[in-house]
Amino acid sequence: MKSKKEKQKAIFLDRDGTLNEDKGYVHKIEDFKLLSGVIEGLKVLKPHFIFFIVTNQSGIGRGYYTHEDFLRFNEHLVHVLESHGIDIKKTYVCPHIPEDNCECRKPKIHSLLEARTQYDIDLRQSWVIGDHPTDILLGINAGCKTVYLLTGHGKHHLTDLKQQSITPTLIADNFLEAANLIVDYIKKED
Ligand SMILES: [Mg+2]
Ligand SMILES: [Zn+2]
């Protein structure tokens, strides 16, 4: 008999370059395009994990677009995912620029700690998926496992990742491959 309810496992998803095409400070709905394999990948992960988005949006802090622009774009994305049966529990956004030295900008783990408390998540059995070294650092800092994606900025930053000796748990060419690798990984662990 289990005396304690099992904690939830989460995937913390980067947004731009991971779920949708990153055209650089993307915020207009007409520029919204899901990357290939994202819906299929999320369906592979859905039986095992709950989903969050964690996104740095310094374009807000830089005045390139407003928080409302961000929300409109993000709600569109969340609705599209919803229409495919994918539920994003919450989106965590940092609107600041690096110089603000805030607590919410990745790779700081404030949002993951908040999610852990609110949703009773086991971070050690959770994953961060992203296309930037910052996403991998976020996962490492929070004690999660990580997948570095070669979509978005991933290929471009691969040398930075290696030079800074940042080691993701897994590297994947695209989102669907990431999802399949994660499921293989957790099945081996069981
Ligand atoms: Mg990204
Ligand atoms: Zn912030």
CSV table of C-alpha atoms and ligand atoms in Angstrom, one decimal:
chain,number,residue,atom,x,y,z
A,1,MET,CA,0.0,0.0,0.0
A,2,LYS,CA,1.3,3.4,-1.0
A,3,SER,CA,1.3,5.7,2.0
A,4,LYS,CA,2.1,8.8,-0.1
A,5,LYS,CA,0.7,10.1,-3.3
A,6,GLU,CA,3.3,10.0,-6.1
A,7,LYS,CA,4.6,13.3,-7.2
A,8,GLN,CA,3.9,14.6,-10.7
A,9,LYS,CA,6.5,14.6,-13.4
A,10,ALA,CA,6.8,17.6,-15.7
A,11,ILE,CA,8.2,18.7,-18.9
A,12,PHE,CA,9.3,22.4,-18.9
A,13,LEU,CA,9.2,23.5,-22.5
A,14,ASP,CA,11.1,26.4,-23.9
A,15,ARG,CA,8.8,28.1,-26.4
A,16,ASP,CA,10.5,29.9,-29.4
A,17,GLY,CA,12.6,27.5,-31.4
A,18,THR,CA,11.3,24.6,-29.4
A,19,LEU,CA,7.5,24.6,-30.0
A,20,ASN,CA,7.2,27.3,-32.7
A,21,GLU,CA,9.4,28.8,-35.3
A,22,ASP,CA,11.7,31.4,-33.9
A,23,LYS,CA,12.0,34.3,-36.3
A,24,GLY,CA,13.7,36.5,-33.7
A,25,TYR,CA,11.5,38.2,-31.0
A,26,VAL,CA,8.5,36.5,-32.5
A,27,HIS,CA,5.2,38.0,-31.2
A,28,LYS,CA,2.8,38.4,-34.2
A,29,ILE,CA,0.2,35.7,-34.7
A,30,GLU,CA,0.7,35.9,-38.5
A,31,ASP,CA,4.3,34.8,-37.8
A,32,PHE,CA,3.1,31.8,-35.7
A,33,LYS,CA,4.2,28.4,-37.0
A,34,LEU,CA,4.5,25.2,-35.1
A,35,LEU,CA,7.7,23.3,-35.7
A,36,SER,CA,7.2,19.9,-37.3
A,37,GLY,CA,6.9,16.9,-34.9
A,38,VAL,CA,5.8,19.1,-32.0
A,39,ILE,CA,2.2,17.8,-31.7
A,40,GLU,CA,3.3,14.2,-32.3
A,41,GLY,CA,6.0,14.6,-29.7
A,42,LEU,CA,3.8,16.1,-27.1
A,43,LYS,CA,1.3,13.2,-27.6
A,44,VAL,CA,4.2,10.7,-27.0
A,45,LEU,CA,5.0,12.5,-23.7
A,46,LYS,CA,1.4,13.2,-22.6
A,47,PRO,CA,0.9,9.8,-20.8
A,48,HIS,CA,3.9,10.4,-18.6
A,49,PHE,CA,4.2,14.1,-17.9
A,50,ILE,CA,2.4,17.4,-17.4
A,51,PHE,CA,3.5,20.4,-19.4
A,52,PHE,CA,4.7,23.9,-18.7
A,53,ILE,CA,6.2,26.6,-20.9
A,54,VAL,CA,9.1,28.6,-19.5
A,55,THR,CA,10.1,31.5,-21.8
A,56,ASN,CA,12.5,34.5,-21.7
A,57,GLN,CA,10.9,37.4,-23.5
A,58,SER,CA,13.4,40.2,-23.3
A,59,GLY,CA,11.7,41.7,-26.3
A,60,ILE,CA,9.1,43.1,-23.8
A,61,GLY,CA,11.8,44.7,-21.6
A,62,ARG,CA,13.5,46.1,-24.7
A,63,GLY,CA,10.2,47.7,-25.9
A,64,TYR,CA,10.0,45.6,-29.1
A,65,TYR,CA,6.5,44.5,-28.2
A,66,THR,CA,4.2,44.7,-25.2
A,67,HIS,CA,3.2,42.1,-22.6
A,68,GLU,CA,-0.3,42.1,-24.3
A,69,ASP,CA,1.3,41.2,-27.6
A,70,PHE,CA,3.2,38.4,-25.8
A,71,LEU,CA,-0.1,37.1,-24.2
A,72,ARG,CA,-2.0,37.2,-27.5
A,73,PHE,CA,0.7,35.1,-29.2
A,74,ASN,CA,1.1,32.8,-26.3
A,75,GLU,CA,-2.7,32.2,-25.9
A,76,HIS,CA,-2.9,31.4,-29.6
A,77,LEU,CA,-0.2,28.8,-29.2
A,78,VAL,CA,-1.8,27.3,-26.1
A,79,HIS,CA,-5.2,27.1,-27.9
A,80,VAL,CA,-3.7,25.4,-30.9
A,81,LEU,CA,-2.1,22.8,-28.6
A,82,GLU,CA,-5.4,22.4,-26.7
A,83,SER,CA,-7.2,21.7,-30.0
A,84,HIS,CA,-4.8,18.7,-30.3
A,85,GLY,CA,-5.6,17.5,-26.8
A,86,ILE,CA,-2.4,19.0,-25.3
A,87,ASP,CA,-2.8,20.9,-22.0
A,88,ILE,CA,-0.2,23.5,-21.0
A,89,LYS,CA,-0.7,23.9,-17.2
A,90,LYS,CA,1.0,27.3,-17.0
A,91,THR,CA,3.3,29.6,-18.9
A,92,TYR,CA,6.1,31.2,-17.0
A,93,VAL,CA,7.4,34.3,-18.7
A,94,CYS,CA,10.4,36.6,-17.9
A,95,PRO,CA,9.8,40.0,-19.5
A,96,HIS,CA,13.1,41.5,-18.3
A,97,ILE,CA,16.4,42.2,-20.0
A,98,PRO,CA,19.6,40.5,-18.7
A,99,GLU,CA,20.8,43.7,-17.1
A,100,ASP,CA,17.7,43.8,-14.9
A,101,ASN,CA,19.2,40.9,-13.0
A,102,CYS,CA,15.8,39.6,-12.1
A,103,GLU,CA,14.9,36.3,-10.4
A,104,CYS,CA,12.7,35.0,-13.2
A,105,ARG,CA,15.1,34.9,-16.2
A,106,LYS,CA,16.3,31.5,-17.3
A,107,PRO,CA,18.7,29.9,-16.3
A,108,LYS,CA,17.4,31.0,-12.8
A,109,ILE,CA,15.0,28.4,-11.5
A,110,HIS,CA,12.4,30.5,-9.8
A,111,SER,CA,9.6,29.4,-12.1
A,112,LEU,CA,10.4,25.7,-11.7
A,113,LEU,CA,10.4,26.0,-7.9
A,114,GLU,CA,7.0,27.8,-8.1
A,115,ALA,CA,5.7,25.0,-10.3
A,116,ARG,CA,7.1,22.4,-7.9
A,117,THR,CA,5.2,23.9,-5.0
A,118,GLN,CA,2.0,24.5,-6.9
A,119,TYR,CA,1.8,21.2,-8.7
A,120,ASP,CA,3.7,18.9,-6.4
A,121,ILE,CA,6.3,18.0,-9.0
A,122,ASP,CA,9.4,15.8,-8.6
A,123,LEU,CA,12.0,17.9,-10.4
A,124,ARG,CA,14.5,15.0,-10.5
A,125,GLN,CA,12.1,13.1,-12.6
A,126,SER,CA,11.2,16.1,-14.8
A,127,TRP,CA,12.8,17.4,-17.9
A,128,VAL,CA,13.6,20.7,-19.6
A,129,ILE,CA,13.5,20.8,-23.4
A,130,GLY,CA,15.0,23.7,-25.3
A,131,ASP,CA,17.1,25.0,-28.2
A,132,HIS,CA,19.5,27.2,-26.2
A,133,PRO,CA,22.3,26.5,-23.7
A,134,THR,CA,20.3,28.6,-21.2
A,135,ASP,CA,17.6,26.0,-21.2
A,136,ILE,CA,20.1,23.2,-20.4
A,137,LEU,CA,21.5,25.3,-17.6
A,138,LEU,CA,18.0,25.8,-16.2
A,139,GLY,CA,17.5,22.1,-16.1
A,140,ILE,CA,20.9,21.4,-14.5
A,141,ASN,CA,20.3,24.2,-11.9
A,142,ALA,CA,16.9,22.7,-11.0
A,143,GLY,CA,18.1,19.1,-10.9
A,144,CYS,CA,16.0,18.1,-13.9
A,145,LYS,CA,17.1,16.1,-16.9
A,146,THR,CA,17.5,17.9,-20.2
A,147,VAL,CA,17.2,17.6,-23.9
A,148,TYR,CA,19.1,20.0,-26.2
A,149,LEU,CA,17.2,20.5,-29.5
A,150,LEU,CA,19.0,21.2,-32.7
A,151,THR,CA,16.0,23.1,-34.0
A,152,GLY,CA,15.7,26.9,-33.6
A,153,HIS,CA,19.0,28.3,-32.4
A,154,GLY,CA,20.2,24.8,-31.4
A,155,LYS,CA,22.6,24.1,-34.2
A,156,HIS,CA,24.0,27.6,-34.0
A,157,HIS,CA,24.7,27.4,-30.3
A,158,LEU,CA,26.0,23.9,-30.2
A,159,THR,CA,29.7,25.1,-30.1
A,160,ASP,CA,28.8,27.4,-27.1
A,161,LEU,CA,27.3,24.4,-25.3
A,162,LYS,CA,30.5,22.4,-25.8
A,163,GLN,CA,32.9,25.3,-25.0
A,164,GLN,CA,31.1,26.0,-21.8
A,165,SER,CA,31.1,22.3,-21.0
A,166,ILE,CA,27.3,22.2,-20.5
A,167,THR,CA,26.2,18.6,-20.9
A,168,PRO,CA,22.6,17.9,-21.6
A,169,THR,CA,21.2,14.5,-20.8
A,170,LEU,CA,20.2,14.0,-24.4
A,171,ILE,CA,20.6,15.8,-27.8
A,172,ALA,CA,17.8,15.5,-30.4
A,173,ASP,CA,17.4,16.7,-34.0
A,174,ASN,CA,13.8,17.7,-33.5
A,175,PHE,CA,10.9,17.6,-31.0
A,176,LEU,CA,9.5,14.2,-31.9
A,177,GLU,CA,13.0,12.6,-31.6
A,178,ALA,CA,13.4,14.3,-28.2
A,179,ALA,CA,10.0,12.9,-27.0
A,180,ASN,CA,10.9,9.4,-28.2
A,181,LEU,CA,14.3,9.5,-26.5
A,182,ILE,CA,12.8,10.7,-23.2
A,183,VAL,CA,10.3,7.8,-23.2
A,184,ASP,CA,13.0,5.3,-24.0
A,185,TYR,CA,15.1,6.8,-21.2
A,186,ILE,CA,12.4,6.6,-18.5
A,187,LYS,CA,11.5,3.1,-19.6
A,188,LYS,CA,15.1,2.0,-19.1
A,189,GLU,CA,15.2,3.6,-15.7
A,190,ASP,CA,12.1,1.7,-14.5
B,1,MG,MG,14.3,29.0,-27.7
B,2,ZN,ZN,12.7,38.3,-15.2
